[in-house]
Structures are given as structure tokens and as C-alpha cells.
Tab-separated table of C-alpha atoms in Angstrom:
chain	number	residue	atom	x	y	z
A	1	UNK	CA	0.000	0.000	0.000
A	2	UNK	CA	2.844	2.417	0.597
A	3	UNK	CA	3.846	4.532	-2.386
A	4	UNK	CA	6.213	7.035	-0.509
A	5	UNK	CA	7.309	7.806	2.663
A	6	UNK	CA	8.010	11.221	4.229
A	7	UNK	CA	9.955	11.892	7.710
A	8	UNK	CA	7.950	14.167	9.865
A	9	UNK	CA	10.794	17.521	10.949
A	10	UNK	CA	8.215	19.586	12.719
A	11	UNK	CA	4.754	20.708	12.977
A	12	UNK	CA	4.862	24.529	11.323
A	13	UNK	CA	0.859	25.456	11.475
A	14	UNK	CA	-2.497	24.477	12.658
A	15	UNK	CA	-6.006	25.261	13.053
A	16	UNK	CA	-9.579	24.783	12.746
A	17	UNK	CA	-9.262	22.676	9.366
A	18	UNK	CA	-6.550	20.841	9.960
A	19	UNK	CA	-2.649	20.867	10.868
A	20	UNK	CA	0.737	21.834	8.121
A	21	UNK	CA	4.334	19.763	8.611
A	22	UNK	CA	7.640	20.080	7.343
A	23	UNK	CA	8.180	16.798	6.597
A	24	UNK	CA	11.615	15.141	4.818
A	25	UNK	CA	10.695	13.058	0.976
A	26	UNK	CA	12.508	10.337	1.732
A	27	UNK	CA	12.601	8.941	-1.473
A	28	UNK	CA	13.281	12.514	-3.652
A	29	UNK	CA	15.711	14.384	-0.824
A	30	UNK	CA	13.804	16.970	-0.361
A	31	UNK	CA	11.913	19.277	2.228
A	32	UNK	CA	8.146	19.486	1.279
A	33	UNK	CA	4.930	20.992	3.574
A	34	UNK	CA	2.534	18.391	3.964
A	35	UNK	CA	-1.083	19.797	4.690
A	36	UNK	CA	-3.375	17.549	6.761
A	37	UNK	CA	-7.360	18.102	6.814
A	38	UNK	CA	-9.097	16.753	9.380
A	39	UNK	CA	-10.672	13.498	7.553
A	40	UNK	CA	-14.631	14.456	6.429
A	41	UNK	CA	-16.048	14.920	3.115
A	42	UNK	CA	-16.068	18.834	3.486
A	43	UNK	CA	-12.568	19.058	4.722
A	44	UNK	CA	-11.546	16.924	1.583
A	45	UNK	CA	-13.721	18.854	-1.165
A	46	UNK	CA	-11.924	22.108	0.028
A	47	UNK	CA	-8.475	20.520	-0.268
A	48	UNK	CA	-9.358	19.203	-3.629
A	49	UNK	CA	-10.740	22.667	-4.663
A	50	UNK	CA	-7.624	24.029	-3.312
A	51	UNK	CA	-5.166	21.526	-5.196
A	52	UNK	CA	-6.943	21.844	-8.213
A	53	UNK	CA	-7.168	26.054	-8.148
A	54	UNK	CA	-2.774	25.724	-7.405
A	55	UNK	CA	-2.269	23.791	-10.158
A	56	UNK	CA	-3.837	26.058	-12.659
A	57	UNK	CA	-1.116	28.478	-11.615
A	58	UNK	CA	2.386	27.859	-12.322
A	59	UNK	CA	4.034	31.890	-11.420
A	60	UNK	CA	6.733	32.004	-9.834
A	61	UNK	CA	5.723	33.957	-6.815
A	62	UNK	CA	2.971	31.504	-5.996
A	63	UNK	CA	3.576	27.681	-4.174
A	64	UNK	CA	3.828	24.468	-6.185
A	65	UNK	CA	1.701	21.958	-5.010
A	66	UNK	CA	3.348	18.671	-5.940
A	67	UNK	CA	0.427	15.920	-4.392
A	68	UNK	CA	-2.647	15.496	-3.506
A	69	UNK	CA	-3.405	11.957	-1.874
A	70	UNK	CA	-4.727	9.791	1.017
A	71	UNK	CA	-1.972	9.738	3.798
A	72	UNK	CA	-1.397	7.651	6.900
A	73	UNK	CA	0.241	9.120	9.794
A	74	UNK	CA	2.603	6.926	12.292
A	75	UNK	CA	3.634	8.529	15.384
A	76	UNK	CA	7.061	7.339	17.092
A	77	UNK	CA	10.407	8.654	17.585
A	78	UNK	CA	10.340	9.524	14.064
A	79	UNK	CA	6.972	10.084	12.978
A	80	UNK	CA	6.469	9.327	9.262
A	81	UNK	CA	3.673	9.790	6.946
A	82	UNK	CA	2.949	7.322	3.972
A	83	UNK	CA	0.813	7.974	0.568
A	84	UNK	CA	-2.017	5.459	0.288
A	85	UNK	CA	-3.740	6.965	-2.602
A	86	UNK	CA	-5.115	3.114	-4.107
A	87	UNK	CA	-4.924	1.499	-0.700
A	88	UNK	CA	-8.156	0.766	1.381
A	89	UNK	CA	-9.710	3.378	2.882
A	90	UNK	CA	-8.998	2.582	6.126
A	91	UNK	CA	-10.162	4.765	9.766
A	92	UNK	CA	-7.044	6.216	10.167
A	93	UNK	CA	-6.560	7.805	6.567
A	94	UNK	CA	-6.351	11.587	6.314
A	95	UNK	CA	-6.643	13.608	3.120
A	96	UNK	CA	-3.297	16.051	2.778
A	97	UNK	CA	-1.789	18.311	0.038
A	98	UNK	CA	2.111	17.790	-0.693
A	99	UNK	CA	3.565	21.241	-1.049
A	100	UNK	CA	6.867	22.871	-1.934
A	101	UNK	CA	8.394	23.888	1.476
A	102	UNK	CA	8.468	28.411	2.128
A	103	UNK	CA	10.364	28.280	5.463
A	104	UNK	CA	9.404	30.084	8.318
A	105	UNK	CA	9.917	34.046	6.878
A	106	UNK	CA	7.017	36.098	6.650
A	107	UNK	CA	6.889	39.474	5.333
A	108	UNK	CA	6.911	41.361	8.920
A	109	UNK	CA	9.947	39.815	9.770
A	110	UNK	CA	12.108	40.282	6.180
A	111	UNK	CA	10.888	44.358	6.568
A	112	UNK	CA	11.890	43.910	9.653
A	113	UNK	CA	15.600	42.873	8.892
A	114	UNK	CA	15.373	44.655	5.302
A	115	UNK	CA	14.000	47.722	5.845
A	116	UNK	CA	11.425	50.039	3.947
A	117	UNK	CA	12.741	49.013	-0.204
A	118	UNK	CA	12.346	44.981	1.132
A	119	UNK	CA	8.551	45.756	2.061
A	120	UNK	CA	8.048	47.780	-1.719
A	121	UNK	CA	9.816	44.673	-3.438
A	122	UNK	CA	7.194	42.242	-1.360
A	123	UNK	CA	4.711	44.044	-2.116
A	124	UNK	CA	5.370	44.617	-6.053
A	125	UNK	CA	6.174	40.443	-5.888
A	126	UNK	CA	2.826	39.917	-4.170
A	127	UNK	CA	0.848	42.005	-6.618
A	128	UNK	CA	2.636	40.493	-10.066
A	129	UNK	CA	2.197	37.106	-8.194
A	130	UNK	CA	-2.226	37.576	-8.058
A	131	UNK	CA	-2.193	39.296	-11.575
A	132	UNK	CA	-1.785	35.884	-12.827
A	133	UNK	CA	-4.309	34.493	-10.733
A	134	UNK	CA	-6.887	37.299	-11.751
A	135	UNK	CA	-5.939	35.898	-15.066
A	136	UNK	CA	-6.499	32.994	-14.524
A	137	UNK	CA	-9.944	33.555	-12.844
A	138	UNK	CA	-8.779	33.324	-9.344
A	139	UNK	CA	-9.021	35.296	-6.633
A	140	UNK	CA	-7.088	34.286	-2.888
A	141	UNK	CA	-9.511	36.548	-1.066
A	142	UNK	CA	-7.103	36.465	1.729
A	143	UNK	CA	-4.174	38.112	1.148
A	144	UNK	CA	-2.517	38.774	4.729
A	145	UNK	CA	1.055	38.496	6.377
A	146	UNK	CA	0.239	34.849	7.477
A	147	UNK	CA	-0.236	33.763	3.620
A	148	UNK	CA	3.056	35.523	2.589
A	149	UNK	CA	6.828	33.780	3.011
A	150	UNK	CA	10.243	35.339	1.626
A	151	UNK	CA	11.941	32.531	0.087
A	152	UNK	CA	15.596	33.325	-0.642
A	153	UNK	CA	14.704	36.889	-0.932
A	154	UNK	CA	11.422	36.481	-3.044
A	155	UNK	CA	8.193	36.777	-1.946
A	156	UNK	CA	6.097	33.653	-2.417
A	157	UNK	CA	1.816	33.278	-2.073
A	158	UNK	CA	-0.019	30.123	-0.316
A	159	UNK	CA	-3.458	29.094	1.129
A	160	UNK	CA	-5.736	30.035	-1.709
A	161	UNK	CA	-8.204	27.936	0.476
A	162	UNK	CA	-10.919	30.336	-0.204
A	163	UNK	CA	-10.560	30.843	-3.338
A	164	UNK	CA	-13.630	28.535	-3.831
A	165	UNK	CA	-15.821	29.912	-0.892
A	166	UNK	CA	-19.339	30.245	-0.744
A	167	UNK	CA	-20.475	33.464	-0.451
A	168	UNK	CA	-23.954	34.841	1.328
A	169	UNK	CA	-21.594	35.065	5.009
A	170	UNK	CA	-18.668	37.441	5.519
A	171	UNK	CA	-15.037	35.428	4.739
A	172	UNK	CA	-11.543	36.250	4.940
A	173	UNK	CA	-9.610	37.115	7.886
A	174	UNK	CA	-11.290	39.889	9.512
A	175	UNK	CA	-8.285	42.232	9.847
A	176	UNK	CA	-7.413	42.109	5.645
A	177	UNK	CA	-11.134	41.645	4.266
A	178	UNK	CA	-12.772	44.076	2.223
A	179	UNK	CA	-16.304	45.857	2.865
A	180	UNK	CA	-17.601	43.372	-0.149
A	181	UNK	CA	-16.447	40.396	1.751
A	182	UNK	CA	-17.555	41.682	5.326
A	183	UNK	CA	-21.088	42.108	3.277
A	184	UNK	CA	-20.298	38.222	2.191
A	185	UNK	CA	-20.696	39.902	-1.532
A	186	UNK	CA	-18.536	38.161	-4.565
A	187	UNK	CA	-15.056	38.899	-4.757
A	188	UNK	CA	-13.369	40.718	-7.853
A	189	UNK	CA	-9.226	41.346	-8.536
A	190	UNK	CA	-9.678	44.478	-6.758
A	191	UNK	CA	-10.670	42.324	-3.738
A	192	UNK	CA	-7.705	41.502	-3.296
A	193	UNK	CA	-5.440	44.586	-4.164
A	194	UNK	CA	-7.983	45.618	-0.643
A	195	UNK	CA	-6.051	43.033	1.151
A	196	UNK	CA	-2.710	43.847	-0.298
A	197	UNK	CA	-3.219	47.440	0.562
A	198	UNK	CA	-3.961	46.354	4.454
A	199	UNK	CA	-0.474	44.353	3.933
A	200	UNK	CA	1.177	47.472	2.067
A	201	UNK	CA	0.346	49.881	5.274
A	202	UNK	CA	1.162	47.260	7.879
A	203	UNK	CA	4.505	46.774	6.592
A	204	UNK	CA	5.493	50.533	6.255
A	205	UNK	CA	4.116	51.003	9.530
A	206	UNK	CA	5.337	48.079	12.266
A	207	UNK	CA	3.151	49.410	14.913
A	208	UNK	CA	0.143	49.433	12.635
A	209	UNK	CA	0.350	45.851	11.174
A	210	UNK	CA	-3.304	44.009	11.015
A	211	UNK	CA	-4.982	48.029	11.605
A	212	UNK	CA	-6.117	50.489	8.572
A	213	UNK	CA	-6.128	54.504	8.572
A	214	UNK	CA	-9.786	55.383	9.513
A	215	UNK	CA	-12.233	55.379	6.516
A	216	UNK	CA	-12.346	57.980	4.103
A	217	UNK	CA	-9.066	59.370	5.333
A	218	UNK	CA	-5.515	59.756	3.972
A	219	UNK	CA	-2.606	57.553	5.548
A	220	UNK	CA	-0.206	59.271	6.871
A	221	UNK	CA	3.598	57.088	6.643
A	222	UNK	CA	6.446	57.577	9.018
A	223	UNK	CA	9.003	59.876	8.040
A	224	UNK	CA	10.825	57.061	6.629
A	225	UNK	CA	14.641	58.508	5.785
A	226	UNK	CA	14.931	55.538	2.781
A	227	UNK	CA	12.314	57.440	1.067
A	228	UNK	CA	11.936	61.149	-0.120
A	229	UNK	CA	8.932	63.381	0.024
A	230	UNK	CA	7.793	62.511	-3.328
A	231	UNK	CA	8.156	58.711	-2.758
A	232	UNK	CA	5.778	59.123	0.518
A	233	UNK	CA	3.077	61.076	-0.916
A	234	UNK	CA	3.159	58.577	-4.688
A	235	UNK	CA	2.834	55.500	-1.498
A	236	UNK	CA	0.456	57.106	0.310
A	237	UNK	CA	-2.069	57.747	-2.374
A	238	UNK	CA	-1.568	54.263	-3.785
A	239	UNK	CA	-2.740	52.761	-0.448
A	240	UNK	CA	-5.845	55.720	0.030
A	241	UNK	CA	-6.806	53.992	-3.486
A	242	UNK	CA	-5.925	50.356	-2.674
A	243	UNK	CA	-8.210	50.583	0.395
A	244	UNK	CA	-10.952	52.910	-1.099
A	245	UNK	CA	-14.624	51.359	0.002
A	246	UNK	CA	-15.746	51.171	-3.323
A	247	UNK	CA	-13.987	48.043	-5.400
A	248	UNK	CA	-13.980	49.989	-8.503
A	249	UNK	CA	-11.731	52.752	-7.653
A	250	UNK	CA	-9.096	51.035	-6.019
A	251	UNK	CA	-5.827	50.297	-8.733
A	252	UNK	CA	-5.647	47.226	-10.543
A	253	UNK	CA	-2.378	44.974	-9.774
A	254	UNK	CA	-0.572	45.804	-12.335
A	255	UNK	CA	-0.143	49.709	-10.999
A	256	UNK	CA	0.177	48.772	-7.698
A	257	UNK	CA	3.865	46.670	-8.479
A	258	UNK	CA	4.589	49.332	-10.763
A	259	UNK	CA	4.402	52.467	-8.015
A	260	UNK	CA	5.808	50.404	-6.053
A	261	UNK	CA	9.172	49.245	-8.009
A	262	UNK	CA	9.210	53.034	-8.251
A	263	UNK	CA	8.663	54.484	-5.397
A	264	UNK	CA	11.874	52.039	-4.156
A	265	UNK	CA	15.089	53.999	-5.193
A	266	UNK	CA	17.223	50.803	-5.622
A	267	UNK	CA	17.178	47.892	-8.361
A	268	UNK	CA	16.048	45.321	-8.449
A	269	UNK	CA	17.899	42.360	-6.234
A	270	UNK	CA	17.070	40.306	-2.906
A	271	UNK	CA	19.167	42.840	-0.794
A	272	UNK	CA	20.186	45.681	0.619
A	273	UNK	CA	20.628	48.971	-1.706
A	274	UNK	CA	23.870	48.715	-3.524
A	275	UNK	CA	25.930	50.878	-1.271
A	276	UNK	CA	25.061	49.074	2.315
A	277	UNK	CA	25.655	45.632	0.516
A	278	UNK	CA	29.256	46.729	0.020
A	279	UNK	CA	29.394	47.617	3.416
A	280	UNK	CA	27.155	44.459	5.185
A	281	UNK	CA	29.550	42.641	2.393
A	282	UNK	CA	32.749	43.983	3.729
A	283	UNK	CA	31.906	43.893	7.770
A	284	UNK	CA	30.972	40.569	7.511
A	285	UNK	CA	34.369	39.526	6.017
A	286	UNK	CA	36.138	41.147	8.185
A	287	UNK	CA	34.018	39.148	11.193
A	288	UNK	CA	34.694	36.014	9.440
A	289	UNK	CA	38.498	36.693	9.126
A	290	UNK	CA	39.258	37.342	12.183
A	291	UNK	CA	36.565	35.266	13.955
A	292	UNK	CA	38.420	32.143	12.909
A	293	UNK	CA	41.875	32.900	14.655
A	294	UNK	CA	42.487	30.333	17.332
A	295	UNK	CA	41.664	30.361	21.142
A	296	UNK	CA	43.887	29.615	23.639
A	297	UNK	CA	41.633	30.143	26.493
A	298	UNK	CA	38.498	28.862	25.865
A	299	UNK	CA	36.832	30.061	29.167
A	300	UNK	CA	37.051	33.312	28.269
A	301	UNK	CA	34.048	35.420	29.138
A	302	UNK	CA	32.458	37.481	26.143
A	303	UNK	CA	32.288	41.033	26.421
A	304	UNK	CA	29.428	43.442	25.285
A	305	UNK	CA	30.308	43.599	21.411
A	306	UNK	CA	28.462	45.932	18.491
A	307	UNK	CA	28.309	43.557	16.150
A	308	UNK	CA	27.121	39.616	16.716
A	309	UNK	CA	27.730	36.853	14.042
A	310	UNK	CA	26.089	33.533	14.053
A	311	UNK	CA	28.852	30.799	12.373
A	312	UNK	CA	27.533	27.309	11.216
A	313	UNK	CA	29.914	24.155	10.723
A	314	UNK	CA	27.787	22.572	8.958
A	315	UNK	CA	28.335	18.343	8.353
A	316	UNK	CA	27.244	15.822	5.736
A	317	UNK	CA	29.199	12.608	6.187
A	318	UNK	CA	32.331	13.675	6.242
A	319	UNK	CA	31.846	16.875	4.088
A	320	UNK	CA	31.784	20.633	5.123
A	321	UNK	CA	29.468	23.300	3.595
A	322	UNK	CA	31.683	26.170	2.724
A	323	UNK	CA	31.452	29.577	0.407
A	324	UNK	CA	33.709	31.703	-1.553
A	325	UNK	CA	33.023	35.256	-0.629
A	326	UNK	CA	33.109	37.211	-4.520
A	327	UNK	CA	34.627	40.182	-3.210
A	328	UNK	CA	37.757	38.885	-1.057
A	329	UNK	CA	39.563	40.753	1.698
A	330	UNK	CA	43.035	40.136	2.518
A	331	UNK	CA	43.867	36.764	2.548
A	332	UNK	CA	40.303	35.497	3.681
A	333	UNK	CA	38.559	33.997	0.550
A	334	UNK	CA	36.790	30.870	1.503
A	335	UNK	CA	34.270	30.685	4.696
A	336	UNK	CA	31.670	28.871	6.855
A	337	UNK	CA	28.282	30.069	6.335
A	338	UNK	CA	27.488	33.181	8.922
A	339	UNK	CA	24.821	35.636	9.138
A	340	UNK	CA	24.614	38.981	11.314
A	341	UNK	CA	22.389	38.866	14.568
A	342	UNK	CA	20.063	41.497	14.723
A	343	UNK	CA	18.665	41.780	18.178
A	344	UNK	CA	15.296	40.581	17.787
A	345	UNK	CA	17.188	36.964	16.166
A	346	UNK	CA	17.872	34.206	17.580
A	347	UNK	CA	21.818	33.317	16.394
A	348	UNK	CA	20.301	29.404	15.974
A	349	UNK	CA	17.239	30.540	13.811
A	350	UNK	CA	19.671	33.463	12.213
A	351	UNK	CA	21.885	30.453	10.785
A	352	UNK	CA	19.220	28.260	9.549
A	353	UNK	CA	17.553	31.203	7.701
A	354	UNK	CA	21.290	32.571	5.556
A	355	UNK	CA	22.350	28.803	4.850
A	356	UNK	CA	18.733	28.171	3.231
A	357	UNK	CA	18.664	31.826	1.370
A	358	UNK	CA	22.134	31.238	0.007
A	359	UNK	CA	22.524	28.152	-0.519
A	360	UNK	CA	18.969	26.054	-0.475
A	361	UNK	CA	20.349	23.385	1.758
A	362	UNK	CA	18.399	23.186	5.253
A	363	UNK	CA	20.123	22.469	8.154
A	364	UNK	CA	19.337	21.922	12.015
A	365	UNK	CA	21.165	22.990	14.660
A	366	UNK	CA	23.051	19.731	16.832
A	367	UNK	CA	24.827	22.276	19.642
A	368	UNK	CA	26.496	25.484	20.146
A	369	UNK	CA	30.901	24.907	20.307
A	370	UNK	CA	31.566	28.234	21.699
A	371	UNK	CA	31.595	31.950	21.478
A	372	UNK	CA	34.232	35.002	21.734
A	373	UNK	CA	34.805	38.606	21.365
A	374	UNK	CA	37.503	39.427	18.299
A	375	UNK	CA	40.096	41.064	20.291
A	376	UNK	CA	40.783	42.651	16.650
A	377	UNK	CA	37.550	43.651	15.686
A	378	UNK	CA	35.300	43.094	18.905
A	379	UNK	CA	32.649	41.356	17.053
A	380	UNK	CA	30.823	38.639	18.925
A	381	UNK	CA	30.800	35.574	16.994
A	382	UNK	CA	29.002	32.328	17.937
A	383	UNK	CA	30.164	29.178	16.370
A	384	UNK	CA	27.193	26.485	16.114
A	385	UNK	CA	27.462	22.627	14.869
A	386	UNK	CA	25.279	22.157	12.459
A	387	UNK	CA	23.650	18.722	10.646
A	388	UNK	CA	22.764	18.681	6.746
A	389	UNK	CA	19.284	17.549	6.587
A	390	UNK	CA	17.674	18.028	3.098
A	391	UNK	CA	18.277	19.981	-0.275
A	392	UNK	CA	20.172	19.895	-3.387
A	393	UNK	CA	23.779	22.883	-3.101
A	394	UNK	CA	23.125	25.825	-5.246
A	395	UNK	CA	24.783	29.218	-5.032
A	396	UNK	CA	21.663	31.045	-4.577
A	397	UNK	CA	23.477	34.630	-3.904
A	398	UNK	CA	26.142	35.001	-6.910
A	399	UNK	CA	25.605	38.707	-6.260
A	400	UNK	CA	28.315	37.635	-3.020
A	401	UNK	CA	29.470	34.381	-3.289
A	402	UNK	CA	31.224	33.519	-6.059
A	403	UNK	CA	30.877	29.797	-5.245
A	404	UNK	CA	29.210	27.450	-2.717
A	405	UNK	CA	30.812	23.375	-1.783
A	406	UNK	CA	30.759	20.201	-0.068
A	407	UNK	CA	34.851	19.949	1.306
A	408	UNK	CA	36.061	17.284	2.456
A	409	UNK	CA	36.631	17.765	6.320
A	410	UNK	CA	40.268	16.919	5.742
A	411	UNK	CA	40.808	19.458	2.669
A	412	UNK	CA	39.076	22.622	4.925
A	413	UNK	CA	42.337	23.555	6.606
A	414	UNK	CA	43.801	24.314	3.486
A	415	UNK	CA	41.003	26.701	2.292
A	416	UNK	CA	40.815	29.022	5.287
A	417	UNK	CA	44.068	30.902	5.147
A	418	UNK	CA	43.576	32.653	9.289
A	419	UNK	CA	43.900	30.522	12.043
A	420	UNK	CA	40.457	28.409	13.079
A	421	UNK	CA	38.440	28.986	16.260
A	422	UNK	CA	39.385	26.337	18.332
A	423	UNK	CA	36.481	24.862	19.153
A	424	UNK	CA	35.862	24.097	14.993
A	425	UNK	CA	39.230	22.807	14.948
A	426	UNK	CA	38.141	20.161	17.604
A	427	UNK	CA	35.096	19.383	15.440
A	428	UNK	CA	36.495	19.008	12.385
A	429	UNK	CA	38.791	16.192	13.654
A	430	UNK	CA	35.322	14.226	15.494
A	431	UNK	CA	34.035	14.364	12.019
A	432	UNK	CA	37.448	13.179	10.221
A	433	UNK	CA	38.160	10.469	12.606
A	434	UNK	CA	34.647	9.261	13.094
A	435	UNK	CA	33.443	10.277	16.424
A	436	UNK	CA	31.116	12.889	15.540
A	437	UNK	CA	28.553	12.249	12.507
């Protein structure tokens, strides 16, 4: 009866129709989602409704949905789930949608890190991304931060769920839907540019995220210092008109990712503008260098630093993820996947997120080996050992690495051309000689 099985990584989202997991394909090596509805005939005609509206759309800013089948779930130390789509239709059967895994980013959190041009890019992604929908004859009717993930620096659509509701009651979540919807009225395209425009103002304003400016009146956007005067007022008139009461005056898609893309002063890219990706380029090279010089004293208590790197060492076998760095300073060419703490991150969560975006390999987090100040350059780096789980090695930033590889453990000495952090030096040889998988 089995056809595949899937290893179960974590639960990522629940709720009154069912439950999502990040799950492991066993038999392609790869991360997928795995949506389980709770097992009735309604819960299973609005999956099918849902599989069957995702696979009439094939942009890239919207999820792939790669199955759609019967599924049997088996709890245990590993918890695994098996397709039974021509097996008997047992008790304990489930109906779930196989799904290309987003990660864990949502929009709030990449403006958060990105700034003000991030949340324009999102939003221009976002509104391209439901053009082709409305071409296609679909609507998501619930365009919100929840239904939004950043995928290596692209903004990526889910849940059209409701794109086959019944109308007659209100639907949508209450915080994004439009008057028509609150009225349970059909939904048009401009539908959802209301929801995108709720999304638009939430993002350019932190504090105001899920809330609206009151009806009829103009919003008013922070005195944002990435945009100038001009830029404002063209952003604040675009969202007056994407959340207008009436459907037919608010802006189709189209103009809404165009004033957008214009209203952001830098081109187009998964970054920061040109000029602070030198300098986020250059700081974090000169972290790495001197981060790896070796340790005598590995008690040594951390001081307050500016600047906090998360470092992973991450293992497959006995092969070490590394990257070139394009631009190279000094001697320092070749590294170990790091990413800049900013306070609100976790350094665990920090590393997981930069080794996905640049390189599509996901990775979990087996222990922290240690942590120091520079004494050159004061920056706090924390060193983590990290295990490969799924995903094929891409370079998926060539705008700063120039090249992305599995080393063998033995062969990384030779690449790093500074002295290692101790504590890496001591993994390295539990992974060569055995000890440590």
C-alpha cells in the first residue's frame, strides 16, 4: 500500500481545518509541507478545490503543489507519513496536500531585517504574483502576512483555500477583508489589491500591522529617511486607493507593483541597496576573518560587542558546507556560512535562515561549540554545529558568493588561510576520525 514515505521535521501550522508539517521526501531528498485536513467529506472537497485552483497556476511567486493523496500518519520517535492513494480506505486515513516547502519568513519579519525598499519589493512580488491568478480567474480573497513567506529573498503566495468559498456570510480574515467580503458579496481582482493594501500599510508602519487609517481618510507614513517626500506622498495615495470602500476605484495589480518598483530607489535584487551591501559585504568579512583565529583560552568570558555573528559548521558525512566570498579581503577567501544577529534573532534561527537563502540546503542545529569577542575587531561571533538535513547545493546569492561546496573535512584547513576557532578545529577532527557524525 505504501507509495512514498516522508519523515515528519516539525509541525509549522495548525487550526480549525486541519494541521501543516515540514516533513523530509525520503525517497526525492527533499523538504516538502505536507497539509493535513481533518478526515470528512467537506474538509476533503476544500483541499481538492484548493489543489486543483494551485495547479492552474504555475508563477513564480505563488507555491507548487506537488500531491494530492490519502496519507497515513505513524507517530514514534520519528513520525512518518505514507501515501495510500489506491490502498483501502482505512479509519485512520487523512486527506493532505504535498507542497513545496516556504520556510518560516514572513513578510513582517524580512521588513523587519530589510528595511522600507524589502517591504516595496514584497509588495510589487505579491501584486505580479495575483495578476496571474486574476488571469487565470482566481481570486485568494485572503491576502494577509500569514499567507506571505520570503523565500531566498522572493516573496512567495499560499493558502488560496478560499478561493472557492461560498459566499452569502462574511469570509476572509477579519483584519485584511474588504467591505464586499464583510457584506459576504462576490469577490473581484480588486478584492484583493484591498487586502494587499492592508499588507502594504502594515509593513510601512510596524506598529500598525493588522490596523487600517480610519475610513475615508488619507494615511499618513512615518518619516521614513529611505524614502523622499515625493516617494511618501506617490505610497500614500496608492494605499488611500488600494483601500478605497468602493472596489472599482481602487488600482488594478498591475499599478500597484509598478508604483511600487518606483517608489523604491534601488534595483532590483534580494538585498540591501547597492551601497550598504558593500558595506554588510565587507563587515561581515572582516568578522569572518578574524573570527576564525584560534583560542587559547576557551573560558574566556564574552564582552558586550556591536556587532554579533552567528557561524555554522555545517556536516554531511564527512563533508563541510563552505562559500567563496566574490569580493575577497586580505587573505580570507573561503568561509563557513554566517549571518549577522540582529537583536530581535535568535543566532540558531539566524543560521538556519542565511544557509537556506544562500545556498537552499536546510540544516538543524546539533549544539552550540563556543563563542568570543575578536580582540581585533570586537565582534561577537558564535560558532554552532550544524547537521545537513535536506536539499540539493546551489549558489543562490552570486551577487556575493562567487561559489558554494561540499569539502572534504580533511581538505578545509587548506582553504581558510587565518587561524580556526578552536572549538571548529576540535570538530572538524570528530568528524574526520569518526566520532562525531
Amino acid at each position: 500500500m505504501a507509495d512514498k514515505r516522508f519523515v515528519v521535521l516539525e509541525e509549522i501550522g495548525h487550526g480549525g481545518h486541519g494541521k501543516v508539517y515540514r516533513a523530509k521526501d525520503e525517497q526525492l531528498d527533499r523538504v516538502v509541507a505536507i497539509k493535513v485536513f481533518h478526515d470528512s467529506p467537506v474538509e476533503a472537497e476544500r483541499l481538492m478545490k484548493e489543489a486543483r485552483t494551485l495547479s492552474r497556476l504555475t508563477h513564480g511567486g505563488i507555491v507548487n503543489v506537488y500531491d494530492v493523496s490519502r496519507i497515513s500518519i505513524a507517530p514514534g520517535q520519528q513520525t512518518t507519513i505514507t501515501l495510500s492513494e489506491d490502498g483501502p480506505q482505512e479509519e485512520t486515513l487523512s486527506w493532505a496536500m504535498i507542497m513545496e516547502d516556504l520556510g518560516d519568513i514572513d513578510p513582517i519579519q524580512y521588513v523587519r531585517e530589510h528595511g522600507v525598499h524589502a517591504a516595496l519589493q514584497i509588495i510589487a512580488e505579491i501584486a505580479e504574483a495575483l495578476q496571474a491568478a486574476h488571469e487565470s480567474g482566481i481570486f485568494h480573497c485572503d491576502v494577509n502576512n500569514s499567507n506571505v513567506r520570503v523565500l531566498r529573498g522572493h516573496a512567495k503566495v499560499f493558502d488560496f483555500s478560499l478561493a472557492g468559498r461560498t459566499t452569502g456570510r462574511p469570509y476572509g480574515t477579519p483584519a485584511y477583508r474588504a467591505p464586499e467580503q464583510a457584506r459576504g458579496e462576490e469577490p473581484s481582482d480588486r478584492t484583493d489589491v484591498y487586502g494587499l493594501g492592508r499588507l502594504l500599510y502594515g509593513l510601512l508602519n510596524p506598529e500598525q500591522i493588522a490596523k487600517a487609517p480610519a475610513e475615508g481618510s488619507r494615511p499618513v507614513l512615518p518619516k521614513l529617511g529611505a524614502l523622499d517626500l515625493t516617494r511618501r506622498t506617490q505610497l500614500e495615495d496608492l494605499i488611500h486607493r488600494m483601500l478605497d470602500p468602493d472596489a472599482r476605484k481602487r488600482p488594478g495589480m498591475q499599478e500597484v507593483a509598478q508604483v511600487c518598483r518606483d517608489s523604491s530607489r534601488r534595483e532590483s535584487g534580494r538585498r540591501s541597496p547597492p551601497l550598504l551591501a558593500a558595506i554588510g559585504a565587507l563587515v561581515m568579512t572582516l568578522a569572518m576573518g578574524f573570527g576564525f583565529y584560534f583560542v587559547r583560552h576557551r573560558n574566556d568570558t564574552p564582552q558586550a560587542a556591536k556587532l554579533r555573528v552567528s557561524i555554522g559548521i555545517i556536516h554531511h558525512d564527512k563533508n563541510i558546507l563552505m562559500v567563496r566570498r566574490r569580493h575577497k579581503e586580505g587573505t580570507l577567501s573561503w568561509q563557513f556560512p554566517a549571518g549577522i544577529i540582529k537583536p530581535s534573532q535568535d543566532p540558531e534561527q539566524r543560521i538556519i535562515d542565511e544557509t537556506l537563502e544562500e545556498t537552499g540546503i536546510s540544516i538543524k542545529v546539533v549544539g552550540k561549540i563556543g563563542e568570543r569577542i575578536s580582540p581585533e575587531t570586537k565582534v561577537h561571533a558564535e560558532y554552532f554545529d550544524c547537521a545537513y538535513v535536506a536539499g540539493e547545493l546551489r549558489n543562490d546569492d552570486p551577487n556575493e558568493n562567487a561559489e558554494v561546496a561540499w569539502v572534504p573535512v580533511d581538505g578545509v584547513q587548506n582553504r581558510i588561510t587565518s587561524s580556526i576557532y578552536g572549538g571548529v578545529v576540535e570538530l572538524l577532527k570528530g568528524i574526520q576520525d569518526g566520532r562525531i557524525r
